[in-house]
Amino acid sequence: MSERGALSALLAVSVLVASLLSAQPVRADPVVTILDLPFRARAMRGPGSEVSLAVATSGLLPLARPKGLKGEVVEDVSLAVLWGDEGGAALTLADGKVATTLLGAEAIDGLAVSETPRGAVAGTRRATLGPLSAHLSDPVRPNASEFERAGTLTIRERQPVGMSADPKPVPIVTTAVTAGHGGAFALRRPIAILIDGRPVIVAVTAQEGGSALVVVGKPSAGLGKPSAEPGKPSAESTKSPAEPDKAWAILARSPVQAAGPGGQSLTLAAIGDVSKAGQPRIAAVAAPDGAGILQLWAYEAGALRLVGEATGYTTLSPGEGGADLSAVLDADGDGVAELALPVADRSALAILSLKDGIREVKRIPLPGLAAFGVAAIGHGPRTRLLVGLADGRVAFISP
């Protein structure tokens, strides 16, 4: 080979190596398939829900465990439960594939009924956090043209019981919190979460002119002072021995926001550490039946502060009451969760990063309209998404 030919060959190899080193990895689009189920579903509950935890800790769990999970702690199983009129199923992940275990209609009926405690408004679900639970009670309807509401947020706290040879009933402190300011609670499932190590409950109130977010908790130096009437303990209760001078009350309230064209109140999407702030953020949707304005709220120094907005999303489900139409997941494994929820017309699922404002990372077209549930099972990049569709099918989304 001549000197000029050798030089040309060397340059060609150098260009090829440089192009290989600089090539960007190709990201495949998510794969959307339909689960093969012997029934049409109408409800779904994701990991961390009361129904999923009940399945994971009950005698049904051995039936729902995929191979390879023998002996593990059941609470750590990422489990989703869905059901319809003909039965239900528990879904887990095994080797990146969904493992389906069918559940009988009677078992599902019992689990679903347990979400609505005695005295709760029909069709609503309670929030739970350890020994704490909260539900909406005392249904009210201002007039025939308006949506039904709840007059009271009822909070129940199981108290510690000392060791004894004889069985003793668990004492429960029950507190009734009213919405104040001539309002009531919208029929939106409350969410209980720890902020600064203390439990609070986030709910939605409805009043003339629109709706608002409220944070309910026990007043302290870190969580602010009540912004409305304090909760009134019921006749059957006494004050908590752990905090004898504290009562549940509304600690913070967002500005009232006008309802959209359909008159629907704010909907809660999720609460979690979805930003780099290291504190939980509250994601809610204003005008959920219209423009669908996703809002990100911070609860700081006893007040709610709006930190971001983006138009074009919804968490308003046309299906069974109390549906969760959003989920949090850490798809990229960076330790900060993303939010998955439908776009405003429910034809696609959006994955949003909330670390610096609200940024849409990916939009996944669906084979039908999202209707009765969105759930994430798995962890990190292995997370899979489930979406309940309006025709009763369930879409399974792999990255």
Tab-separated table of C-alpha atoms in Angstrom:
chain	number	residue	atom	x	y	z
A	1	MET	CA	0.000	0.000	0.000
A	2	SER	CA	1.312	3.457	-0.880
A	3	GLU	CA	1.928	6.093	1.783
A	4	ARG	CA	-1.093	8.086	0.496
A	5	GLY	CA	-3.318	4.939	0.658
A	6	ALA	CA	-2.197	4.121	4.205
A	7	LEU	CA	-2.967	7.679	5.299
A	8	SER	CA	-6.461	7.524	3.734
A	9	ALA	CA	-7.173	4.226	5.478
A	10	LEU	CA	-6.030	5.649	8.831
A	11	LEU	CA	-8.274	8.701	8.413
A	12	ALA	CA	-11.262	6.500	7.553
A	13	VAL	CA	-10.758	4.393	10.694
A	14	SER	CA	-10.396	7.530	12.808
A	15	VAL	CA	-13.654	8.966	11.463
A	16	LEU	CA	-15.463	5.667	12.126
A	17	VAL	CA	-14.179	5.476	15.727
A	18	ALA	CA	-15.094	9.113	16.353
A	19	SER	CA	-18.613	8.583	15.028
A	20	LEU	CA	-19.112	5.518	17.212
A	21	LEU	CA	-17.892	7.361	20.317
A	22	SER	CA	-20.123	10.352	19.664
A	23	ALA	CA	-23.241	8.369	18.771
A	24	GLN	CA	-26.178	8.967	21.073
A	25	PRO	CA	-28.021	5.956	22.505
A	26	VAL	CA	-31.327	5.248	20.808
A	27	ARG	CA	-34.277	5.433	23.180
A	28	ALA	CA	-37.054	3.087	22.228
A	29	ASP	CA	-40.617	4.287	22.649
A	30	PRO	CA	-42.627	2.631	25.435
A	31	VAL	CA	-44.470	-0.525	24.437
A	32	VAL	CA	-48.215	-0.517	25.159
A	33	THR	CA	-50.059	-3.840	25.305
A	34	ILE	CA	-53.450	-4.971	26.596
A	35	LEU	CA	-53.538	-7.400	29.510
A	36	ASP	CA	-55.272	-10.693	28.836
A	37	LEU	CA	-57.945	-10.741	31.547
A	38	PRO	CA	-61.116	-12.883	31.694
A	39	PHE	CA	-63.216	-9.909	32.864
A	40	ARG	CA	-63.771	-6.258	32.078
A	41	ALA	CA	-62.347	-4.121	34.859
A	42	ARG	CA	-63.954	-1.043	36.354
A	43	ALA	CA	-61.684	-0.247	39.311
A	44	MET	CA	-57.969	-0.314	40.086
A	45	ARG	CA	-55.876	0.266	43.205
A	46	GLY	CA	-52.115	0.690	43.065
A	47	PRO	CA	-49.278	-0.077	45.514
A	48	GLY	CA	-49.723	1.575	48.898
A	49	SER	CA	-53.511	1.631	48.661
A	50	GLU	CA	-55.624	0.095	51.384
A	51	VAL	CA	-56.860	-2.682	49.088
A	52	SER	CA	-53.361	-3.605	47.837
A	53	LEU	CA	-51.989	-3.662	51.368
A	54	ALA	CA	-54.910	-5.831	52.484
A	55	VAL	CA	-54.194	-8.324	49.697
A	56	ALA	CA	-50.463	-8.292	50.496
A	57	THR	CA	-51.006	-9.009	54.195
A	58	SER	CA	-53.964	-11.398	54.015
A	59	GLY	CA	-54.342	-15.046	53.265
A	60	LEU	CA	-54.802	-14.121	49.625
A	61	LEU	CA	-51.125	-13.205	49.294
A	62	PRO	CA	-49.688	-16.703	48.743
A	63	LEU	CA	-52.011	-16.950	45.743
A	64	ALA	CA	-50.834	-13.577	44.474
A	65	ARG	CA	-47.099	-14.171	44.845
A	66	PRO	CA	-45.210	-14.813	41.620
A	67	LYS	CA	-42.361	-17.335	41.597
A	68	GLY	CA	-39.188	-16.166	43.257
A	69	LEU	CA	-40.884	-14.158	46.014
A	70	LYS	CA	-41.014	-16.955	48.590
A	71	GLY	CA	-40.076	-15.757	52.052
A	72	GLU	CA	-39.898	-12.024	51.295
A	73	VAL	CA	-41.710	-9.459	53.413
A	74	VAL	CA	-45.117	-9.076	51.821
A	75	GLU	CA	-45.373	-5.341	52.449
A	76	ASP	CA	-42.492	-4.802	50.022
A	77	VAL	CA	-44.290	-6.476	47.133
A	78	SER	CA	-45.255	-3.907	44.492
A	79	LEU	CA	-48.845	-4.959	44.021
A	80	ALA	CA	-51.822	-3.619	42.094
A	81	VAL	CA	-55.375	-4.909	42.368
A	82	LEU	CA	-58.146	-4.484	39.809
A	83	TRP	CA	-61.658	-5.813	39.537
A	84	GLY	CA	-64.923	-5.785	37.658
A	85	ASP	CA	-68.350	-7.373	37.961
A	86	GLU	CA	-67.050	-10.868	37.100
A	87	GLY	CA	-64.030	-10.955	39.418
A	88	GLY	CA	-60.637	-9.406	39.994
A	89	ALA	CA	-56.895	-9.933	39.853
A	90	ALA	CA	-53.708	-9.131	41.744
A	91	LEU	CA	-50.823	-7.982	39.552
A	92	THR	CA	-47.124	-8.159	40.425
A	93	LEU	CA	-43.885	-8.054	38.433
A	94	ALA	CA	-41.583	-11.018	37.868
A	95	ASP	CA	-38.521	-10.664	35.614
A	96	GLY	CA	-39.972	-7.555	34.030
A	97	LYS	CA	-43.236	-9.309	33.148
A	98	VAL	CA	-46.591	-8.938	34.822
A	99	ALA	CA	-47.756	-11.904	36.896
A	100	THR	CA	-51.546	-12.150	37.198
A	101	THR	CA	-53.379	-14.029	39.925
A	102	LEU	CA	-57.158	-14.131	39.652
A	103	LEU	CA	-59.204	-13.315	42.736
A	104	GLY	CA	-62.785	-14.329	43.409
A	105	ALA	CA	-65.628	-11.824	43.290
A	106	GLU	CA	-66.436	-12.357	46.982
A	107	ALA	CA	-62.878	-11.517	48.065
A	108	ILE	CA	-62.868	-8.385	45.932
A	109	ASP	CA	-66.253	-7.235	47.234
A	110	GLY	CA	-65.013	-7.498	50.811
A	111	LEU	CA	-61.853	-5.528	50.066
A	112	ALA	CA	-63.642	-2.771	48.190
A	113	VAL	CA	-66.299	-2.340	50.875
A	114	SER	CA	-63.602	-1.903	53.543
A	115	GLU	CA	-62.394	1.306	51.867
A	116	THR	CA	-65.605	3.095	52.849
A	117	PRO	CA	-66.006	2.948	56.641
A	118	ARG	CA	-69.309	3.163	58.449
A	119	GLY	CA	-70.598	6.732	58.448
A	120	ALA	CA	-68.640	7.783	55.345
A	121	VAL	CA	-70.343	9.363	52.347
A	122	ALA	CA	-71.275	6.582	49.919
A	123	GLY	CA	-68.736	6.017	47.161
A	124	THR	CA	-65.867	7.791	48.948
A	125	ARG	CA	-62.629	6.279	50.255
A	126	ARG	CA	-60.736	6.948	53.428
A	127	ALA	CA	-57.099	7.965	53.772
A	128	THR	CA	-54.850	5.911	56.058
A	129	LEU	CA	-51.428	6.505	57.579
A	130	GLY	CA	-50.347	4.066	60.295
A	131	PRO	CA	-52.830	4.334	63.189
A	132	LEU	CA	-54.505	7.359	61.560
A	133	SER	CA	-57.448	7.356	59.162
A	134	ALA	CA	-59.676	10.081	57.742
A	135	HIS	CA	-62.919	9.968	55.782
A	136	LEU	CA	-65.647	12.308	54.556
A	137	SER	CA	-68.972	12.142	56.399
A	138	ASP	CA	-72.300	13.988	56.776
A	139	PRO	CA	-73.416	14.350	53.127
A	140	VAL	CA	-74.893	17.726	52.183
A	141	ARG	CA	-76.222	19.184	48.929
A	142	PRO	CA	-76.636	22.980	48.825
A	143	ASN	CA	-79.307	22.686	46.107
A	144	ALA	CA	-80.417	20.309	43.383
A	145	SER	CA	-78.153	21.910	40.766
A	146	GLU	CA	-74.918	21.502	42.744
A	147	PHE	CA	-72.690	18.509	43.466
A	148	GLU	CA	-73.039	16.597	46.720
A	149	ARG	CA	-70.494	17.512	49.407
A	150	ALA	CA	-69.474	16.387	52.889
A	151	GLY	CA	-70.022	18.498	55.972
A	152	THR	CA	-67.268	16.850	58.018
A	153	LEU	CA	-63.808	15.363	57.735
A	154	THR	CA	-63.790	12.630	60.384
A	155	ILE	CA	-60.372	11.679	61.773
A	156	ARG	CA	-59.807	8.533	63.804
A	157	GLU	CA	-56.614	7.777	65.750
A	158	ARG	CA	-55.902	4.371	67.257
A	159	GLN	CA	-54.218	4.773	70.634
A	160	PRO	CA	-51.401	2.613	72.049
A	161	VAL	CA	-52.461	-0.325	74.216
A	162	GLY	CA	-50.231	-1.578	77.007
A	163	MET	CA	-49.137	-5.186	77.237
A	164	SER	CA	-51.645	-7.329	79.081
A	165	ALA	CA	-52.578	-10.975	79.491
A	166	ASP	CA	-56.219	-10.068	78.861
A	167	PRO	CA	-57.425	-8.790	75.494
A	168	LYS	CA	-58.407	-5.126	75.512
A	169	PRO	CA	-60.243	-3.024	72.937
A	170	VAL	CA	-58.071	-0.508	71.101
A	171	PRO	CA	-59.081	2.994	72.225
A	172	ILE	CA	-59.855	5.339	69.325
A	173	VAL	CA	-59.975	9.123	69.396
A	174	THR	CA	-62.463	10.520	66.880
A	175	THR	CA	-62.357	14.175	65.804
A	176	ALA	CA	-64.735	16.008	63.471
A	177	VAL	CA	-63.256	18.871	61.437
A	178	THR	CA	-65.532	21.239	59.524
A	179	ALA	CA	-64.567	23.130	56.377
A	180	GLY	CA	-65.370	26.550	57.861
A	181	HIS	CA	-66.233	29.774	56.057
A	182	GLY	CA	-69.661	28.485	55.048
A	183	GLY	CA	-68.152	25.716	52.941
A	184	ALA	CA	-68.065	21.932	52.901
A	185	PHE	CA	-65.633	19.256	51.728
A	186	ALA	CA	-65.717	18.316	48.048
A	187	LEU	CA	-66.072	14.586	47.464
A	188	ARG	CA	-62.375	14.152	46.773
A	189	ARG	CA	-60.496	11.430	48.629
A	190	PRO	CA	-58.296	13.023	51.306
A	191	ILE	CA	-54.592	12.109	51.367
A	192	ALA	CA	-52.615	11.587	54.595
A	193	ILE	CA	-48.845	12.151	54.616
A	194	LEU	CA	-45.978	13.047	56.936
A	195	ILE	CA	-44.529	16.555	56.691
A	196	ASP	CA	-41.603	17.355	58.969
A	197	GLY	CA	-42.277	14.036	60.674
A	198	ARG	CA	-45.851	14.959	61.629
A	199	PRO	CA	-49.055	13.614	60.038
A	200	VAL	CA	-51.252	15.986	58.035
A	201	ILE	CA	-54.285	15.407	55.829
A	202	VAL	CA	-54.788	17.261	52.559
A	203	ALA	CA	-58.380	17.679	51.374
A	204	VAL	CA	-60.459	19.835	49.021
A	205	THR	CA	-63.178	22.220	50.179
A	206	ALA	CA	-66.011	23.585	48.046
A	207	GLN	CA	-67.748	26.863	48.687
A	208	GLU	CA	-69.525	29.613	46.790
A	209	GLY	CA	-67.204	30.756	44.052
A	210	GLY	CA	-65.089	27.614	43.681
A	211	SER	CA	-62.869	25.232	45.652
A	212	ALA	CA	-59.630	25.268	47.635
A	213	LEU	CA	-56.968	22.980	49.067
A	214	VAL	CA	-56.713	22.675	52.837
A	215	VAL	CA	-54.053	21.145	55.082
A	216	VAL	CA	-55.438	19.629	58.289
A	217	GLY	CA	-53.180	18.832	61.221
A	218	LYS	CA	-52.409	19.461	64.865
A	219	PRO	CA	-51.042	22.957	65.480
A	220	SER	CA	-47.368	23.208	66.376
A	221	ALA	CA	-44.485	25.618	65.963
A	222	GLY	CA	-43.457	23.827	62.770
A	223	LEU	CA	-46.851	23.411	61.126
A	224	GLY	CA	-48.510	26.742	61.813
A	225	LYS	CA	-51.676	27.850	63.567
A	226	PRO	CA	-55.252	26.973	62.702
A	227	SER	CA	-56.751	28.968	59.842
A	228	ALA	CA	-60.318	27.848	60.536
A	229	GLU	CA	-62.462	26.407	63.292
A	230	PRO	CA	-60.584	23.707	65.207
A	231	GLY	CA	-61.931	20.181	65.055
A	232	LYS	CA	-64.477	19.234	67.664
A	233	PRO	CA	-63.885	15.858	69.340
A	234	SER	CA	-66.947	13.636	69.349
A	235	ALA	CA	-68.686	12.653	72.557
A	236	GLU	CA	-67.122	9.182	72.444
A	237	SER	CA	-63.553	10.492	72.338
A	238	THR	CA	-60.991	12.021	74.625
A	239	LYS	CA	-57.860	13.955	73.761
A	240	SER	CA	-54.815	12.021	72.677
A	241	PRO	CA	-52.535	11.205	75.647
A	242	ALA	CA	-49.546	11.910	73.393
A	243	GLU	CA	-50.681	15.499	72.710
A	244	PRO	CA	-53.330	16.353	75.354
A	245	ASP	CA	-53.632	20.027	74.354
A	246	LYS	CA	-53.748	19.596	70.582
A	247	ALA	CA	-56.812	19.180	68.374
A	248	TRP	CA	-57.031	18.632	64.646
A	249	ALA	CA	-57.749	21.814	62.701
A	250	ILE	CA	-57.315	23.410	59.293
A	251	LEU	CA	-53.780	24.805	59.349
A	252	ALA	CA	-53.578	26.252	55.827
A	253	ARG	CA	-55.938	27.053	52.983
A	254	SER	CA	-55.180	27.927	49.369
A	255	PRO	CA	-56.995	30.778	47.604
A	256	VAL	CA	-60.423	29.789	46.308
A	257	GLN	CA	-60.308	28.902	42.609
A	258	ALA	CA	-63.277	29.125	40.276
A	259	ALA	CA	-64.589	25.829	38.892
A	260	GLY	CA	-64.278	25.000	35.200
A	261	PRO	CA	-67.114	24.864	32.664
A	262	GLY	CA	-68.422	21.615	34.138
A	263	GLY	CA	-68.437	23.004	37.661
A	264	GLN	CA	-66.044	20.393	39.054
A	265	SER	CA	-63.859	21.128	42.090
A	266	LEU	CA	-60.099	20.774	42.283
A	267	THR	CA	-58.831	17.200	42.176
A	268	LEU	CA	-55.812	15.894	44.080
A	269	ALA	CA	-53.257	14.143	41.882
A	270	ALA	CA	-50.519	13.095	44.295
A	271	ILE	CA	-48.392	14.148	47.227
A	272	GLY	CA	-44.734	13.211	47.366
A	273	ASP	CA	-41.096	14.286	47.118
A	274	VAL	CA	-41.307	15.139	43.419
A	275	SER	CA	-38.889	18.077	43.491
A	276	LYS	CA	-35.322	18.705	44.581
A	277	ALA	CA	-36.543	20.623	47.623
A	278	GLY	CA	-36.529	17.545	49.861
A	279	GLN	CA	-40.079	18.310	51.029
A	280	PRO	CA	-43.366	16.801	49.816
A	281	ARG	CA	-45.205	18.745	47.140
A	282	ILE	CA	-48.967	18.662	46.543
A	283	ALA	CA	-50.008	18.125	42.916
A	284	ALA	CA	-53.599	19.111	42.121
A	285	VAL	CA	-55.616	19.862	38.995
A	286	ALA	CA	-57.830	22.937	38.708
A	287	ALA	CA	-60.678	22.926	36.159
A	288	PRO	CA	-60.191	19.156	35.702
A	289	ASP	CA	-63.123	18.901	33.290
A	290	GLY	CA	-61.926	21.765	31.082
A	291	ALA	CA	-58.479	23.246	30.547
A	292	GLY	CA	-56.993	20.911	33.165
A	293	ILE	CA	-54.444	23.105	34.979
A	294	LEU	CA	-51.908	20.991	36.853
A	295	GLN	CA	-50.705	22.887	39.925
A	296	LEU	CA	-47.770	22.210	42.226
A	297	TRP	CA	-48.128	23.472	45.790
A	298	ALA	CA	-45.619	23.723	48.629
A	299	TYR	CA	-46.673	23.674	52.282
A	300	GLU	CA	-44.138	25.828	54.101
A	301	ALA	CA	-44.203	27.835	57.323
A	302	GLY	CA	-47.865	27.035	57.857
A	303	ALA	CA	-49.004	28.266	54.441
A	304	LEU	CA	-49.700	26.878	50.970
A	305	ARG	CA	-47.627	28.414	48.146
A	306	LEU	CA	-48.183	27.830	44.425
A	307	VAL	CA	-44.828	26.920	42.827
A	308	GLY	CA	-45.823	25.895	39.283
A	309	GLU	CA	-48.645	25.445	36.756
A	310	ALA	CA	-49.098	23.685	33.408
A	311	THR	CA	-52.229	23.354	31.272
A	312	GLY	CA	-53.565	20.239	29.572
A	313	TYR	CA	-53.883	17.458	32.187
A	314	THR	CA	-56.617	15.826	34.266
A	315	THR	CA	-57.182	13.463	37.170
A	316	LEU	CA	-60.962	13.528	36.949
A	317	SER	CA	-62.202	9.992	36.405
A	318	PRO	CA	-65.516	9.304	34.667
A	319	GLY	CA	-65.490	5.806	36.157
A	320	GLU	CA	-66.097	4.451	39.628
A	321	GLY	CA	-65.874	7.026	42.424
A	322	GLY	CA	-62.557	7.393	44.191
A	323	ALA	CA	-60.408	6.267	41.257
A	324	ASP	CA	-56.706	7.155	41.291
A	325	LEU	CA	-55.974	8.582	37.857
A	326	SER	CA	-52.328	9.393	38.569
A	327	ALA	CA	-49.229	7.709	39.974
A	328	VAL	CA	-45.738	8.671	41.120
A	329	LEU	CA	-42.717	6.715	39.885
A	330	ASP	CA	-38.954	7.151	39.750
A	331	ALA	CA	-38.524	5.978	36.178
A	332	ASP	CA	-34.958	7.278	35.731
A	333	GLY	CA	-33.722	6.070	39.130
A	334	ASP	CA	-32.398	9.470	40.255
A	335	GLY	CA	-34.213	9.376	43.590
A	336	VAL	CA	-36.771	12.042	42.609
A	337	ALA	CA	-40.208	10.844	41.569
A	338	GLU	CA	-42.000	11.754	38.354
A	339	LEU	CA	-45.762	12.081	37.970
A	340	ALA	CA	-47.829	10.053	35.487
A	341	LEU	CA	-51.335	11.278	34.618
A	342	PRO	CA	-53.618	11.543	31.574
A	343	VAL	CA	-53.717	14.526	29.246
A	344	ALA	CA	-56.892	16.598	29.342
A	345	ASP	CA	-58.831	14.471	26.835
A	346	ARG	CA	-57.532	11.219	28.446
A	347	SER	CA	-56.243	9.900	25.100
A	348	ALA	CA	-52.621	9.688	26.266
A	349	LEU	CA	-50.582	9.302	29.426
A	350	ALA	CA	-48.031	11.997	30.229
A	351	ILE	CA	-44.882	11.511	32.323
A	352	LEU	CA	-43.912	14.777	34.025
A	353	SER	CA	-40.742	15.847	35.790
A	354	LEU	CA	-41.471	18.282	38.633
A	355	LYS	CA	-37.889	18.928	39.757
A	356	ASP	CA	-37.611	22.385	38.191
A	357	GLY	CA	-41.116	23.546	37.453
A	358	ILE	CA	-43.358	21.232	35.413
A	359	ARG	CA	-41.792	19.610	32.344
A	360	GLU	CA	-43.354	16.879	30.213
A	361	VAL	CA	-40.798	14.116	29.665
A	362	LYS	CA	-42.879	11.758	27.544
A	363	ARG	CA	-46.396	11.422	26.163
A	364	ILE	CA	-47.663	7.877	25.534
A	365	PRO	CA	-50.724	7.435	23.276
A	366	LEU	CA	-53.279	4.994	24.703
A	367	PRO	CA	-55.439	2.423	22.856
A	368	GLY	CA	-58.505	3.917	24.540
A	369	LEU	CA	-59.452	6.685	26.979
A	370	ALA	CA	-57.995	6.510	30.500
A	371	ALA	CA	-60.927	6.044	32.846
A	372	PHE	CA	-60.684	4.199	36.152
A	373	GLY	CA	-57.079	4.035	37.269
A	374	VAL	CA	-53.365	4.649	36.758
A	375	ALA	CA	-50.866	2.606	38.790
A	376	ALA	CA	-47.098	2.063	38.801
A	377	ILE	CA	-45.654	-1.320	39.810
A	378	GLY	CA	-41.968	-2.076	40.144
A	379	HIS	CA	-39.068	0.195	41.022
A	380	GLY	CA	-36.759	2.553	39.118
A	381	PRO	CA	-36.200	1.877	35.406
A	382	ARG	CA	-38.027	-1.466	35.797
A	383	THR	CA	-41.278	0.296	36.676
A	384	ARG	CA	-44.309	-0.630	34.593
A	385	LEU	CA	-47.504	1.403	34.290
A	386	LEU	CA	-51.099	0.175	34.277
A	387	VAL	CA	-53.951	2.267	32.877
A	388	GLY	CA	-57.615	1.323	33.148
A	389	LEU	CA	-59.460	2.195	29.929
A	390	ALA	CA	-63.060	3.274	29.426
A	391	ASP	CA	-64.032	0.024	27.708
A	392	GLY	CA	-62.858	-2.122	30.658
A	393	ARG	CA	-59.492	-3.134	29.210
A	394	VAL	CA	-56.219	-2.509	31.055
A	395	ALA	CA	-53.185	-1.144	29.205
A	396	PHE	CA	-49.724	-2.352	30.308
A	397	ILE	CA	-46.888	0.086	29.527
A	398	SER	CA	-43.256	-1.065	29.428
A	399	PRO	CA	-40.351	1.390	29.031
